[in-house]
Short mmCIF file of C-alpha atoms and ligand atoms in Angstrom, two decimals:
data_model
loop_
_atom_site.label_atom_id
_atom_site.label_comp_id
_atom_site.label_asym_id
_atom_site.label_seq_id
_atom_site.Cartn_x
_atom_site.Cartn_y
_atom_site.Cartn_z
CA UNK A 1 10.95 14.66 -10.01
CA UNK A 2 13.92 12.98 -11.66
CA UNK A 3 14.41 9.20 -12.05
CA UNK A 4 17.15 7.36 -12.83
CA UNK A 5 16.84 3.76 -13.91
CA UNK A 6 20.03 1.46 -12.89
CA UNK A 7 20.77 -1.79 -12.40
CA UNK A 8 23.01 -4.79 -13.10
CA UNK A 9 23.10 -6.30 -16.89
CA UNK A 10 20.10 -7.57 -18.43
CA UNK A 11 17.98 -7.07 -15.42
CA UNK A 12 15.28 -5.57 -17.38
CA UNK A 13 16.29 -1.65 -17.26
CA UNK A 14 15.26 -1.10 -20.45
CA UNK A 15 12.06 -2.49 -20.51
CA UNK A 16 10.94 -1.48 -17.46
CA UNK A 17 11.23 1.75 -19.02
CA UNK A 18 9.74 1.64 -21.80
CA UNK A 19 6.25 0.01 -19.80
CA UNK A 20 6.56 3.27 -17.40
CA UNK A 21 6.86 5.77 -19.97
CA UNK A 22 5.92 4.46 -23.15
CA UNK A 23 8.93 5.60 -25.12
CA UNK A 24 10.73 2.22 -26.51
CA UNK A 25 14.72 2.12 -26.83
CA UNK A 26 15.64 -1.73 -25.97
CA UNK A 27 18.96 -1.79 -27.31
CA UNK A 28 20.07 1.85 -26.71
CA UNK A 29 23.27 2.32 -24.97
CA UNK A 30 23.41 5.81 -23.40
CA UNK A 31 20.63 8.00 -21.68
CA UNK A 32 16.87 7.63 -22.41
CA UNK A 33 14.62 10.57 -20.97
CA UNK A 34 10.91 9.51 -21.24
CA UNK A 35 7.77 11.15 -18.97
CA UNK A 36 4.96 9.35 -16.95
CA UNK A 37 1.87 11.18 -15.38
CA UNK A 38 1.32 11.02 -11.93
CA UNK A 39 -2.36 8.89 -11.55
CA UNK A 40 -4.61 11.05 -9.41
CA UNK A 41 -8.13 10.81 -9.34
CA UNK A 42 -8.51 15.03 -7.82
CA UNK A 43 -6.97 15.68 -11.25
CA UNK A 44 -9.42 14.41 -13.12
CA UNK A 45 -12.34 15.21 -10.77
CA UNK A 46 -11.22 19.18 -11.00
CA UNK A 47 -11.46 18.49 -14.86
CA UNK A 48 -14.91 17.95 -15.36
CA UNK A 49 -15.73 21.04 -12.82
CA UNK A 50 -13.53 23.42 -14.58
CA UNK A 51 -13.76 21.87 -18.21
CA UNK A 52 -10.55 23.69 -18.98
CA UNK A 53 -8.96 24.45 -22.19
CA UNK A 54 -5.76 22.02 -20.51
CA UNK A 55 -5.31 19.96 -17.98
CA UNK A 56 -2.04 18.96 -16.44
CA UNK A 57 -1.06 16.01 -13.97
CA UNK A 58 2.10 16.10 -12.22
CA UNK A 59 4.79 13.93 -14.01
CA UNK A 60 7.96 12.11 -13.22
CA UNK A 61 11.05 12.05 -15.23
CA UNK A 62 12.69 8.50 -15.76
CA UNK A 63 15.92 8.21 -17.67
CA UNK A 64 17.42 4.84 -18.66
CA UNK A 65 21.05 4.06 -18.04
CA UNK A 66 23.20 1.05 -18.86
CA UNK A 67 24.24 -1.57 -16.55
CA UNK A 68 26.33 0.10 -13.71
CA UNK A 69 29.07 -2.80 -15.16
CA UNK A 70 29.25 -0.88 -18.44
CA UNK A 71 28.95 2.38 -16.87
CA UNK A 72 31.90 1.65 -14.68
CA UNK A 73 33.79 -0.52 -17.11
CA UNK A 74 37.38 1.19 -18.03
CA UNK A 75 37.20 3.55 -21.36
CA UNK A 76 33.66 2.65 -21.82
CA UNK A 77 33.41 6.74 -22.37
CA UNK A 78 30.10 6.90 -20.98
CA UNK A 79 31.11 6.77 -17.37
CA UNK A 80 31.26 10.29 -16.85
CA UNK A 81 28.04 11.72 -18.33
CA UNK A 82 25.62 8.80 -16.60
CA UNK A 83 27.30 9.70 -13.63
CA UNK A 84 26.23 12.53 -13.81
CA UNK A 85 23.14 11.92 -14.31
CA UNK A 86 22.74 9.91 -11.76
CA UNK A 87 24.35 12.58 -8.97
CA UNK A 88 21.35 14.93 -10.55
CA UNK A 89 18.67 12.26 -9.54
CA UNK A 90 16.04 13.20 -6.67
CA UNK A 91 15.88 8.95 -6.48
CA UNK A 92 16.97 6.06 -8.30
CA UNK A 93 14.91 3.45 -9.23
CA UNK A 94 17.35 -0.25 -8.84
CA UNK A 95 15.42 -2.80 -11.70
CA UNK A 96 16.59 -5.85 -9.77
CA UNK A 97 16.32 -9.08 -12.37
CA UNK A 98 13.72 -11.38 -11.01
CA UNK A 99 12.45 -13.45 -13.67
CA UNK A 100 14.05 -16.76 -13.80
CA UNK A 101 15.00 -19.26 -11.22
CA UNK A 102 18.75 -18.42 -11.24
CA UNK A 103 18.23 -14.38 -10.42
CA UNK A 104 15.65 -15.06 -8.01
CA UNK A 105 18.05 -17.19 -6.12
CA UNK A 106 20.82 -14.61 -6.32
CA UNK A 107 18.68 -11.48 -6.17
CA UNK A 108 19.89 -10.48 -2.26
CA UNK A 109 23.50 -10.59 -3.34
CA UNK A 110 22.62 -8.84 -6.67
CA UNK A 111 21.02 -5.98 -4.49
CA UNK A 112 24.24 -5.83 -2.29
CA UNK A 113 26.18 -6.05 -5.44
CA UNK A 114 24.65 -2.66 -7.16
CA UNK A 115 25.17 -1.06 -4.01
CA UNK A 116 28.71 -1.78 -3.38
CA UNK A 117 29.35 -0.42 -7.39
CA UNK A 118 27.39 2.67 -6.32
CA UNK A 119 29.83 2.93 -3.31
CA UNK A 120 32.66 2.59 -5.21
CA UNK A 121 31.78 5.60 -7.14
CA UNK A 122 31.41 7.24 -4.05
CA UNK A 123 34.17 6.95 -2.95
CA UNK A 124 35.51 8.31 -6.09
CA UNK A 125 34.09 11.18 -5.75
CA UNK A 126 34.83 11.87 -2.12
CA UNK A 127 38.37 10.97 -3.19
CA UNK A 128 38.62 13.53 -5.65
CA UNK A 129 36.79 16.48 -3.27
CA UNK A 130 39.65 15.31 -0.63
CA UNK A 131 42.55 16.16 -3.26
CA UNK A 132 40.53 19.44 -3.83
CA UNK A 133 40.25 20.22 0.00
CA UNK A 134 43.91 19.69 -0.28
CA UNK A 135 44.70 21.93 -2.84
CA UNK A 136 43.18 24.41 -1.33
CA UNK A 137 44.59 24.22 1.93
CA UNK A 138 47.76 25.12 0.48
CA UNK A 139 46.81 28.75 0.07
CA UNK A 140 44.15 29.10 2.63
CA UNK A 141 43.59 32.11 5.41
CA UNK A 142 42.72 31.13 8.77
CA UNK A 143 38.72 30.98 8.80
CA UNK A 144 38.75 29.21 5.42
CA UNK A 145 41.55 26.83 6.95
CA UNK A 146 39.17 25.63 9.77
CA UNK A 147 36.25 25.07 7.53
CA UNK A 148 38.45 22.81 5.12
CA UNK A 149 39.98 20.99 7.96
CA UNK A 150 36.25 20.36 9.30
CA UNK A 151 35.35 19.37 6.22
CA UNK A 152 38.51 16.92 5.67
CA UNK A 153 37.17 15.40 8.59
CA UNK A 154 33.68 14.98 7.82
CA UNK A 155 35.11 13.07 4.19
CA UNK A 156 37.24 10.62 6.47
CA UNK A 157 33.89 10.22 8.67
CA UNK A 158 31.78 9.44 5.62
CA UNK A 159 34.27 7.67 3.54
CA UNK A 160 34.52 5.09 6.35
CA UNK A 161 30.82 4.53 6.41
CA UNK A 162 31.28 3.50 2.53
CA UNK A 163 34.77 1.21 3.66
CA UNK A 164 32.48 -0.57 5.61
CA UNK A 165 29.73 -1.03 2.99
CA UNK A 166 27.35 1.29 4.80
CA UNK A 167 25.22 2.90 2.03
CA UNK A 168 25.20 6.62 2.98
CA UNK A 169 21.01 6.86 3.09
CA UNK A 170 21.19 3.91 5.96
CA UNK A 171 23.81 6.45 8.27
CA UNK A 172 22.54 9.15 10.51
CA UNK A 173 24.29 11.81 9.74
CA UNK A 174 25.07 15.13 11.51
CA UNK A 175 23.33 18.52 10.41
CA UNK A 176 26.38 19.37 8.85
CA UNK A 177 27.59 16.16 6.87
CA UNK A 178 24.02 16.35 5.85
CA UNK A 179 24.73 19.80 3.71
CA UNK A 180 28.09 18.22 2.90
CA UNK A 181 27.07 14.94 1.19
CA UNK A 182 23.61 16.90 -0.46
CA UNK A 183 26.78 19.13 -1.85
CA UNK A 184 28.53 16.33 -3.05
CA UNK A 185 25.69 14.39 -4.85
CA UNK A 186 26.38 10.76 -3.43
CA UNK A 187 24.58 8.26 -4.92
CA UNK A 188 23.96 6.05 -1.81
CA UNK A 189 22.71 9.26 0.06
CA UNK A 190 19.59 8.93 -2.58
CA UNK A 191 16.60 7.47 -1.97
CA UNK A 192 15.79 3.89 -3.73
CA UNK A 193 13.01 2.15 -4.68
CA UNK A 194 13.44 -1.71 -5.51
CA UNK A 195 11.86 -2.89 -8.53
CA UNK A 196 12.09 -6.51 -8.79
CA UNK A 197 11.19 -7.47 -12.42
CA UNK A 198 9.02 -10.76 -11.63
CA UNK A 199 7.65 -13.45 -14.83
CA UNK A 200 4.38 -13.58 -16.50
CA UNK A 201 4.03 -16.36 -14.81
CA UNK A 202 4.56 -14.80 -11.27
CA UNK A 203 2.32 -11.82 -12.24
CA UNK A 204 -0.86 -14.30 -11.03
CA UNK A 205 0.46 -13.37 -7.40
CA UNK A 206 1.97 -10.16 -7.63
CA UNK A 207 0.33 -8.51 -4.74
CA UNK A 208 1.83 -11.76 -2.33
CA UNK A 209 5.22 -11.27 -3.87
CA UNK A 210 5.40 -7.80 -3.47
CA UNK A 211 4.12 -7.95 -0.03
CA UNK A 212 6.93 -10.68 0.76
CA UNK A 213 9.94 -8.97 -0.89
CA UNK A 214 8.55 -5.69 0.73
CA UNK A 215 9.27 -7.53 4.45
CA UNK A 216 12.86 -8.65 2.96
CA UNK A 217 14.05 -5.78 1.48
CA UNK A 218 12.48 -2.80 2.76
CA UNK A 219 14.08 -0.14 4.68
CA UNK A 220 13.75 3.29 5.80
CA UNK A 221 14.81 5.30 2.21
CA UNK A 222 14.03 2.41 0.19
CA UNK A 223 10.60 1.26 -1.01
CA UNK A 224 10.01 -1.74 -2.83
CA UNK A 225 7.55 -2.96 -5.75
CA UNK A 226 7.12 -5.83 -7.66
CA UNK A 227 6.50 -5.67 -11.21
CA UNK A 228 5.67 -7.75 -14.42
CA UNK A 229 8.75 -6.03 -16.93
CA UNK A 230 7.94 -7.88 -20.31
CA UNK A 231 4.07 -7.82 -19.32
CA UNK A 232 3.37 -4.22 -18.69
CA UNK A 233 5.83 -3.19 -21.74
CA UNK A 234 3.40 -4.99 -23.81
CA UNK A 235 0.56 -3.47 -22.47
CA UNK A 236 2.63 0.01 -22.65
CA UNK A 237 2.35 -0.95 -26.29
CA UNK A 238 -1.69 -1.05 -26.57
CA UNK A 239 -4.35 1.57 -25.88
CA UNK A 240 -7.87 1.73 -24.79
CA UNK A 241 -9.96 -1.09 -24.57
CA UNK A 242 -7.22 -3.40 -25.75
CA UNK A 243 -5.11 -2.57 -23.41
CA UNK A 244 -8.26 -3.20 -20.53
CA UNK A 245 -9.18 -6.40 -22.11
CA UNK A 246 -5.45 -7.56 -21.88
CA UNK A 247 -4.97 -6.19 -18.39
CA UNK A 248 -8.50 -7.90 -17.17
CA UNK A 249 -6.67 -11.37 -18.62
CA UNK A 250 -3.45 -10.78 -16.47
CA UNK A 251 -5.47 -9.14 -13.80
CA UNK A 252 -2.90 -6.51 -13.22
CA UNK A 253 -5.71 -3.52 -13.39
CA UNK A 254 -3.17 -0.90 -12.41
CA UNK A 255 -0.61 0.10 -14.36
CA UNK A 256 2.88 -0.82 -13.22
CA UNK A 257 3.55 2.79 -14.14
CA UNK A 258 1.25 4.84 -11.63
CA UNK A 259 1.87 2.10 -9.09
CA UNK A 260 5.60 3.19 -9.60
CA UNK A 261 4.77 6.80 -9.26
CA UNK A 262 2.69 6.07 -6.39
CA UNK A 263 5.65 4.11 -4.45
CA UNK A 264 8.47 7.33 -5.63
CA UNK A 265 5.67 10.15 -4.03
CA UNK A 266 6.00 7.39 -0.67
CA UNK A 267 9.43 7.05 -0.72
CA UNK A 268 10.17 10.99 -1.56
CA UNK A 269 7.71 12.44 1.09
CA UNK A 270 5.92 14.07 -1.73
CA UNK A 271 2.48 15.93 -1.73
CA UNK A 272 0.18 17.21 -4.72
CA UNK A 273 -1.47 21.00 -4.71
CA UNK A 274 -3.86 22.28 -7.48
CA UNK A 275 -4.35 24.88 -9.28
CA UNK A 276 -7.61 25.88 -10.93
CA UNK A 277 -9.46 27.94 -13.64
CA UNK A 278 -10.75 27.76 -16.84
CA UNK A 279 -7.92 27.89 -18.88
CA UNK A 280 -6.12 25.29 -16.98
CA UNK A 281 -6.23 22.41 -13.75
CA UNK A 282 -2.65 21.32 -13.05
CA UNK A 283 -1.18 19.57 -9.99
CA UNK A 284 2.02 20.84 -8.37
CA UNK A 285 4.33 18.43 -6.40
CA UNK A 286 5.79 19.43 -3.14
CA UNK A 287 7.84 17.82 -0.67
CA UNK A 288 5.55 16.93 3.05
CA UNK A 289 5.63 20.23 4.96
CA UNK A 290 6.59 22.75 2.38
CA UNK A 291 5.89 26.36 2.92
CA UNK A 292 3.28 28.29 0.67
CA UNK A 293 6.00 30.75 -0.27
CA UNK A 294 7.97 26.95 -1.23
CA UNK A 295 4.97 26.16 -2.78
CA UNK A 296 4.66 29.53 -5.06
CA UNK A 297 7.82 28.76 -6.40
CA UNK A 298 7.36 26.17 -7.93
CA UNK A 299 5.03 27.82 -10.00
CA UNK A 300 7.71 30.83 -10.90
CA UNK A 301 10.08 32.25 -8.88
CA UNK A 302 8.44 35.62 -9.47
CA UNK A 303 5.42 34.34 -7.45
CA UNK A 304 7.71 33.16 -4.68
CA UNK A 305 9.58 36.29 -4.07
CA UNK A 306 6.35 38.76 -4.74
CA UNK A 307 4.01 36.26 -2.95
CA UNK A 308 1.12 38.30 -0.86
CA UNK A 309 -0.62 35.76 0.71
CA UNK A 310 -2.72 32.56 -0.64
CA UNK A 311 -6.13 31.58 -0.83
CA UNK A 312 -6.60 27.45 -0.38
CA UNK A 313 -9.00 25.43 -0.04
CA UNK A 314 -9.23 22.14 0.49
CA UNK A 315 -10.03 19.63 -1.81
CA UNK A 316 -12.39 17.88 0.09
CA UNK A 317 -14.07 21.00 1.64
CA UNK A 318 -14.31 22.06 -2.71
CA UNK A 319 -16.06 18.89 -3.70
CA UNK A 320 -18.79 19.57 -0.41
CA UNK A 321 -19.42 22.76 -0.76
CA UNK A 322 -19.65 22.51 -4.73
CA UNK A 323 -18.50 26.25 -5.95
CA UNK A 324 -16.06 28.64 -4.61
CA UNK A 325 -18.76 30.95 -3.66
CA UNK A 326 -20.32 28.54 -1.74
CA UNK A 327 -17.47 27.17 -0.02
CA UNK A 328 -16.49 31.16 1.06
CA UNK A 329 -19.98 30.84 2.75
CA UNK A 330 -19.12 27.94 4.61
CA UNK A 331 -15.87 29.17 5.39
CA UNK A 332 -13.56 26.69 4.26
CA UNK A 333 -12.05 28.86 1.64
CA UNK A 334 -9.89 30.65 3.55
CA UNK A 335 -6.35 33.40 3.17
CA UNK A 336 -2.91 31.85 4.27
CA UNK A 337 -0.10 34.08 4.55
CA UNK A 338 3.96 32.79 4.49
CA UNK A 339 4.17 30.35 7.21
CA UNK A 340 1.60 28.18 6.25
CA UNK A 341 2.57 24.54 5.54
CA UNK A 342 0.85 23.07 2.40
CA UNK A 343 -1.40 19.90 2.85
CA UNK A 344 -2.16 17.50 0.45
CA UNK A 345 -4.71 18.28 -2.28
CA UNK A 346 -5.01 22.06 -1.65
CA UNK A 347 -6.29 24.01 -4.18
CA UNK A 348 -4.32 27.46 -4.13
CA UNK A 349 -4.54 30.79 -5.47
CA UNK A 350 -1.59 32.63 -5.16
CA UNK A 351 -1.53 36.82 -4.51
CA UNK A 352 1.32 38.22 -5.77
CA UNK A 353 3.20 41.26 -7.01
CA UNK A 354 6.11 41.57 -9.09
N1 GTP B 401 10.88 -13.24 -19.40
C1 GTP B 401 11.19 -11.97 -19.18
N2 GTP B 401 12.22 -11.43 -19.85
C2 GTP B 401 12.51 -10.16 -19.63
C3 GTP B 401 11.79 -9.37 -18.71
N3 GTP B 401 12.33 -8.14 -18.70
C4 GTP B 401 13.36 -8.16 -19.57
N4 GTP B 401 13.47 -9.38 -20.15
C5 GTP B 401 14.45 -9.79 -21.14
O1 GTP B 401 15.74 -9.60 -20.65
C6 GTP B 401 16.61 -9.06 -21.64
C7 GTP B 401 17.17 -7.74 -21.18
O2 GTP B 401 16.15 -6.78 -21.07
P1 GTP B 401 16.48 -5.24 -21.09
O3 GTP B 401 15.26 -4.52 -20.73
O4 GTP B 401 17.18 -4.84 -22.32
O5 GTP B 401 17.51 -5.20 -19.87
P2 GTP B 401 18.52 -4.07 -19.50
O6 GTP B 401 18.68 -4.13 -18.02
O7 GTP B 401 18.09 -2.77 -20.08
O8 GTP B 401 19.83 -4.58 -20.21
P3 GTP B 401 21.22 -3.77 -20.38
O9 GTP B 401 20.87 -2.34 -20.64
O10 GTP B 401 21.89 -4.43 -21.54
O11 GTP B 401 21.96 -3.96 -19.11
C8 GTP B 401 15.77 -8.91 -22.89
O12 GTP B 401 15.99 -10.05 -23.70
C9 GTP B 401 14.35 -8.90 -22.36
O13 GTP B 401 13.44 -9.41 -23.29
C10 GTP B 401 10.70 -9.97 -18.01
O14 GTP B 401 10.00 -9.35 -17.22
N5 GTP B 401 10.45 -11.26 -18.30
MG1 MG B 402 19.15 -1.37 -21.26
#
C-alpha cells in the first residue's frame, strides 16, 4: 500500500514522516520513500509456533512531498514528478498543522484549502484528457466516435463536480465514470486520512481530541487521527526500553505509526492473510472480499493463473486446535477452490501448477 504525505507549508509533513517510518529528511525538498510495518499481534503469535528462519509483517509505503504550494508554485520543476506520485497513491495521508493556537483556529479552512489545490490539479488533468478526446475525434470511426463522445460527457459531468468544489471521493458516481476517473488517477477520487499534528502539550488528551475532530471532520473516504508530530519523531529516534520509558511519561503507549497503519487498513477496506512454514510467516494484504485466486496473486502471478485450489484455515480455529494435524481432525482446516472470498487472518496454502 502506497502513501503519500501532503499538506500545506510547515504543517509538519516532514516530521510526521520521519516518526512513521523512522527514516529522517526534515529539510528535503523532493520525494522521501520510507517503510512502516503493519502492527499485528497473529504475526507475531505465528512466529513463536513456526520459529522461522524470517518473518515478515505487511508494510505500508509513505513518501514525503512538499507543500502542495511549492508543488504547484510556477517553474518550481518539481510539479510534475510529485504529481505523479501522488496520481500513483492507493491514499493520501493530509498532515493538517495543529499545533499552535493560530492553525487550530484556521484548521477547517486549511482542510478546505488543500482540497481545493488538489482540485485544481484535477481539473488540470481532466483538461488535458479533454484536448486528447479532442484530438482524437478528429480521425475517429464510428464505434470509437461514440465512446469518445460518452466519454467527453462524462469529463463535463465530473469536471462540474470539481467547479463546484465537490471533491470527487464525496460524489456517487456511475459504474462507468467510476472506470473513467480510476483511469485518470484523480487525486480527490483517493481516499484520505486526516492527520492533525496536535502539541506536546495536547498529547495529555489525545484520545478526547481525536475523538472530537473525528465527529468534525470525518466522512465516508476519509478517516481521521490525531497525532503528537514532534513527540513521536522523538520517540522514532529511541529504541527499546528508552523508547517505553519515554512513551510511559507521555502516555502515548502506541505508536503513532501502527495507529496510522491501523486507521489506512480502515479507511482502505483492507484485510491480512498468512502464510506459514518454517522458512518463513508473512502477512499478505488484501482488499475486504477478495477472491483466493486475488489473493494468490499477490503472492506471484504464477500462483494466480496456475492456482488449483487452497487450503485455509482460520486463525482462530489454528491457535484452538494447536497443530495442523489436529485442526484437519477437527475439521477446520479445510480446501477452497476459486470463488472463495478471503476472511481476515486466514492462513492459506496455495495449490498450484505452472
Ligand atoms: N511544536 C511543534 N512543532 C512542530 C510539530 N511538527 C512540526 N513542527 C515544526 O514545524 C516546522 C515544520 O515541520 P516540518 O515537518 O518540516 O513541516 P513540513 O510540512 O514538512 O514543511 P514543508 O515541507 O516545508 O512544507 C519545523 O520547525 C518543526 O519543528 C509539532 O508537532 N509540534
Ligand atoms: Mg517537508
Amino acid at each position: 500500500m502506497d502513501t503519500l504525505i501532503i499538506g500545506l507549508a510547515q504543517s509538519g509533513k516532514s516530521t510526521i514522516f520521519s516518526a512513521l517510518t523512522r527514516v529522517f529528511n526534515l529539510g528535503n525538498r523532493g520525494l522521501s520513500v520510507g517503510m512502516a510495518k503493519v502492527p499485528d499481534i497473529r504475526i507475531e503469535k505465528l512466529t513463536t509456533i513456526y520459529n522461522p528462519r524470517k518473518t515478515i509483517p505487511a508494510e505500508v509505503k509513505y513518501v514525503d512531498t512538499p507543500s502542495i504550494g511549492d508543488i504547484t508554485k510556477q517553474g518550481s520543476g518539481v510539479a510534475g514528478e510529485v504529481i505523479n506520485a501522488i496520481q500513483g497513491a492507493d491514499a493520501l495521508l493530509h498532515v493538517v498543522r495543529y499545533f499552535d493556537e493560530e492553525a487550530i483556529s484556521s484548521s477547517e479552512s486549511d482542510v478546505a484549502t488543500l482540497d481545493l489545490e488538489l482540485m485544481t490539479i484535477d481539473i488540470g488533468i481532466l483538461d488535458r484528457r479533454a484536448t486528447r478526446v479532442t484530438d482524437m475525434l478528429k480521425g475517429a470511426r464510428s464505434e470509437e466516435r461514440l465512446r469518445l463522445n460518452q466519454e467527453e460527457e462524462s469529463l463535463k459531468v465530473i469536471r462540474n463536480y470539481l467547479e463546484q468544489e465537490i471533491p470527487i471521493r464525496d460524489v456517487a458516481l456511475s459504474e462507468s465514470e467510476k472506470l473513467l476517473v480510476s483511469n485518470y488517477n484523480l487525486l480527490t477520487a483517493k481516499p484520505m486520512l486526516l492527520v492533525f499534528n496536535i502539541s506536546e502539550d495536547q498529547a495529555q488528551k489525545m484520545d478526547d481530541l481525536e475523538t472530537n475532530l473525528k465527529n468534525r471532520f470525518s466522512q465516508d473516504k476519509r478517516e481521521v487521527v490525531a497525532l503528537a508530530g514532534q513527540i513521536e519523531m522523538e520517540l522514532a529516534q529511541l529504541e527499546g526500553e528508552d523508547e517505553e520509558m519515554f512513551r510511559e511519561e507521555y502516555g502515548i503507549y502506541e505508536t503513532g505509526s501502527d495507529r496510522v497503519a491501523k486507521a489506512s487498513f480502515n479507511l482502505l477496506g483492507l484485510i491480512s492473510f498468512f502464510t506459514v512454514g518454517e522458512d518463513e510467516v508473512r502477512a499478505w494484504t488484501v482488499e475486504y472480499n477478495s477472491l483466493s485466486t486475488k489473493a494468490a496473486g499477490k503472492i506471484h502471478s504464477d500462483i494466480e493463473r496456475g492456482f488449483i485450489r487452497a487450503e485455509v484455515i482460520s486463525y482462530d480455529d489454528f491457535l484452538d486446535a494447536g497443530t495442523m494435524n489436529q485442526a484437519k481432525k477437527n475439521g477446520t482446516f479445510r480446501m477452497e477452490g476459486k470463488d472463495y472470498l478471503v476472511k481476515d487472518g486466514d492462513i492459506i496454502n496455495f495449490l498450484f501448477n505452472v
